[in-house]
């Protein structure tokens, strides 16, 4: 469910006034993650590495209050601030025709349930060549370009899509750990750099913590 709220009654009031008139309100942070543990879990459980990472992203986002607010364009130069009560993860899928489709996967604290939805929805997108979306969830975008090792990704900005997005290439194996640089792009109205940095720190903690898996 989502609803419009008055920006002046939120902690993002000043940011809404300042950044909604900016021609480029997006910010990108990049962090190199230690993903050794989820790679081991992927092999042990037979789960896809990207599914586990997407679940961890949803877990961190669902525990960060700024993720539940997002600016939305109404028309022309008019904007409103929306409040959500659920999180979803968007995944880009290559379909059987060689094109791309996307699907929004509802986040669940139950990783088994998330895995079931991930496999079902990505399979449908690939075979039916159709995208699916969840209009009432705050969607966190993801994009995995695993064909190459990438240091950083900066996405294009369009005012039709203000959602936060995380992007990565292939992971890097070392002698003692496996690492993965991840780029995090977010709208400055939704959060400040400090909020984003704490989110990335929480994401690393979830990836590394046995409690969550």
Coordinates of C-alpha atoms in Angstrom, one line a residue:
X1 CA 0.0 0.0 0.0
X2 CA 1.2 3.5 -0.7
X3 CA -0.3 6.9 0.2
X4 CA 0.6 10.6 -0.4
X5 CA 1.9 12.4 2.6
X6 CA 2.8 16.1 3.3
X7 CA 6.6 16.4 2.9
X8 CA 6.6 19.2 5.5
X9 CA 5.4 16.7 8.1
X10 CA 8.4 14.4 7.5
X11 CA 12.1 14.4 8.3
X12 CA 12.7 14.9 4.5
X13 CA 11.0 18.3 4.4
X14 CA 14.1 20.4 3.8
X15 CA 15.4 17.8 1.2
X16 CA 12.1 17.9 -0.7
X17 CA 12.3 21.7 -1.0
X18 CA 15.9 21.7 -1.9
X19 CA 16.4 18.8 -4.3
X20 CA 13.1 18.5 -6.2
X21 CA 14.2 21.5 -8.3
X22 CA 17.6 20.0 -9.0
X23 CA 18.3 18.8 -12.6
X24 CA 20.3 15.9 -11.2
X25 CA 19.0 14.9 -7.8
X26 CA 20.6 11.4 -7.9
X27 CA 23.7 10.4 -5.8
X28 CA 25.8 7.3 -6.4
X29 CA 28.0 5.6 -3.7
X30 CA 30.1 2.6 -4.4
X31 CA 31.3 0.0 -1.8
X32 CA 33.3 -3.2 -2.1
X33 CA 31.5 -6.0 -0.2
X34 CA 33.0 -9.2 1.2
X35 CA 30.5 -11.7 -0.2
X36 CA 32.5 -14.8 0.7
X37 CA 29.7 -16.1 3.0
X38 CA 26.8 -15.8 0.6
X39 CA 28.9 -17.5 -2.1
X40 CA 29.4 -20.5 0.3
X41 CA 25.7 -20.5 1.1
X42 CA 24.9 -20.4 -2.6
X43 CA 26.9 -23.6 -3.2
X44 CA 25.7 -25.3 -0.1
X45 CA 22.0 -24.6 -0.5
X46 CA 21.9 -24.6 -4.3
X47 CA 20.5 -21.1 -4.3
X48 CA 21.4 -18.5 -6.9
X49 CA 24.1 -16.0 -5.7
X50 CA 22.1 -13.1 -7.1
X51 CA 18.9 -14.2 -5.3
X52 CA 20.7 -14.3 -2.0
X53 CA 22.2 -10.8 -2.6
X54 CA 18.8 -9.5 -3.6
X55 CA 17.3 -10.9 -0.5
X56 CA 20.0 -9.3 1.6
X57 CA 19.3 -5.9 -0.1
X58 CA 15.6 -6.2 0.7
X59 CA 16.5 -7.2 4.3
X60 CA 18.6 -4.1 4.8
X61 CA 16.2 -1.8 2.9
X62 CA 13.2 -3.0 5.0
X63 CA 15.1 -2.0 8.1
X64 CA 16.0 1.5 6.9
X65 CA 13.1 3.9 7.3
X66 CA 14.1 6.2 4.5
X67 CA 13.4 3.5 2.0
X68 CA 9.7 3.8 2.7
X69 CA 9.5 7.4 1.3
X70 CA 9.9 8.2 -2.4
X71 CA 9.1 11.3 -4.5
X72 CA 6.8 10.7 -7.4
X73 CA 6.2 13.0 -10.4
X74 CA 2.5 14.0 -10.9
X75 CA 2.7 16.1 -14.1
X76 CA 5.0 18.8 -15.6
X77 CA 7.1 20.1 -12.7
X78 CA 4.7 18.9 -10.0
X79 CA 5.9 16.3 -7.5
X80 CA 4.5 14.6 -4.4
X81 CA 6.0 12.5 -1.7
X82 CA 4.7 8.9 -1.3
X83 CA 4.9 6.6 1.7
X84 CA 5.0 2.9 1.4
X85 CA 4.5 0.0 3.8
X86 CA 6.3 -2.7 1.9
X87 CA 9.5 -3.3 -0.1
X88 CA 10.1 -5.2 -3.4
X89 CA 13.2 -6.0 -5.4
X90 CA 13.3 -5.4 -9.1
X91 CA 15.3 -7.9 -11.2
X92 CA 16.3 -7.5 -14.8
X93 CA 16.0 -10.8 -16.8
X94 CA 17.2 -11.7 -20.3
X95 CA 14.2 -13.3 -22.1
X96 CA 14.2 -16.2 -24.6
X97 CA 14.2 -13.7 -27.5
X98 CA 17.4 -12.1 -26.3
X99 CA 15.6 -9.0 -25.0
X100 CA 15.2 -7.7 -21.4
X101 CA 12.3 -7.8 -19.1
X102 CA 12.0 -7.0 -15.4
X103 CA 10.0 -8.3 -12.5
X104 CA 9.2 -6.9 -9.0
X105 CA 9.8 -9.6 -6.3
X106 CA 8.0 -8.9 -3.0
X107 CA 10.5 -8.9 -0.1
X108 CA 9.9 -11.4 2.7
X109 CA 12.0 -12.0 5.8
X110 CA 11.6 -15.7 4.9
X111 CA 14.4 -16.3 2.4
X112 CA 12.8 -19.6 1.3
X113 CA 9.6 -17.7 0.4
X114 CA 11.6 -15.0 -1.4
X115 CA 13.5 -17.7 -3.3
X116 CA 10.3 -19.3 -4.5
X117 CA 9.0 -15.9 -5.7
X118 CA 12.3 -15.1 -7.3
X119 CA 12.5 -18.3 -9.3
X120 CA 8.9 -18.2 -10.4
X121 CA 8.8 -14.5 -11.4
X122 CA 12.2 -14.5 -13.2
X123 CA 11.3 -17.7 -15.0
X124 CA 7.9 -16.2 -16.2
X125 CA 9.7 -13.0 -17.3
X126 CA 12.2 -15.1 -19.3
X127 CA 9.8 -17.4 -21.0
X128 CA 6.8 -15.1 -21.5
X129 CA 8.9 -12.0 -22.4
X130 CA 6.7 -9.9 -20.2
X131 CA 7.6 -7.6 -17.3
X132 CA 5.7 -7.6 -14.0
X133 CA 5.4 -4.8 -11.4
X134 CA 4.1 -4.1 -7.9
X135 CA 2.6 -0.7 -7.9
X136 CA 2.0 -0.5 -4.1
X137 CA 5.5 -1.5 -3.0
X138 CA 8.6 0.7 -2.8
X139 CA 10.7 -1.0 -5.4
X140 CA 14.5 -1.2 -5.1
X141 CA 16.0 -1.7 -8.6
X142 CA 18.9 -4.1 -9.2
X143 CA 21.1 -4.8 -12.2
X144 CA 23.7 -7.5 -12.4
X145 CA 26.2 -7.4 -15.3
X146 CA 28.1 -10.6 -14.4
X147 CA 29.9 -10.9 -17.7
X148 CA 32.7 -8.5 -16.5
X149 CA 34.4 -7.3 -13.3
X150 CA 33.2 -3.7 -12.8
X151 CA 34.5 -1.1 -10.4
X152 CA 31.6 1.3 -10.5
X153 CA 28.4 1.8 -12.4
X154 CA 26.6 5.2 -12.8
X155 CA 23.1 4.9 -14.2
X156 CA 21.2 7.4 -16.3
X157 CA 18.7 9.6 -14.6
X158 CA 15.1 10.0 -15.6
X159 CA 12.4 11.7 -13.6
X160 CA 10.1 8.9 -14.5
X161 CA 12.1 6.6 -12.2
X162 CA 13.3 7.9 -8.9
X163 CA 13.7 4.5 -7.1
X164 CA 17.0 3.5 -5.5
X165 CA 19.0 1.1 -7.5
X166 CA 22.0 -1.2 -6.8
X167 CA 24.2 -2.5 -9.6
X168 CA 27.2 -4.8 -9.8
X169 CA 29.3 -6.9 -12.1
X170 CA 31.0 -10.3 -11.4
X171 CA 32.5 -11.1 -8.0
X172 CA 36.3 -11.3 -7.5
X173 CA 37.9 -14.3 -5.9
X174 CA 40.9 -13.9 -3.8
X175 CA 43.0 -16.3 -1.6
X176 CA 41.0 -15.6 1.6
X177 CA 37.8 -13.8 0.5
X178 CA 35.5 -13.0 -2.4
X179 CA 34.6 -9.4 -3.0
X180 CA 32.1 -7.5 -5.1
X181 CA 31.9 -3.8 -5.8
X182 CA 28.3 -2.5 -5.7
X183 CA 27.1 0.9 -6.9
X184 CA 24.1 2.3 -5.0
X185 CA 22.2 5.1 -6.7
X186 CA 19.5 7.0 -4.8
X187 CA 17.3 10.1 -4.9
X188 CA 18.6 12.9 -2.6
X189 CA 15.0 13.6 -1.4
X190 CA 14.7 10.0 -0.2
X191 CA 17.8 10.0 1.8
X192 CA 21.1 11.8 2.5
X193 CA 24.6 10.4 2.0
X194 CA 24.8 9.4 5.7
X195 CA 21.6 7.3 5.5
X196 CA 22.9 5.6 2.3
X197 CA 26.3 4.9 3.9
X198 CA 24.6 3.3 7.0
X199 CA 22.4 1.2 4.7
X200 CA 25.5 -0.1 2.9
X201 CA 27.1 -0.9 6.2
X202 CA 23.9 -2.7 7.3
X203 CA 23.9 -4.6 4.0
X204 CA 27.5 -5.9 4.7
X205 CA 26.5 -6.9 8.2
X206 CA 23.5 -8.9 6.9
X207 CA 25.7 -10.6 4.2
X208 CA 28.2 -11.5 6.8
X209 CA 25.9 -12.4 9.8
X210 CA 24.9 -16.0 10.5
X211 CA 21.7 -14.9 12.2
X212 CA 20.1 -14.0 8.9
X213 CA 20.8 -17.2 7.0

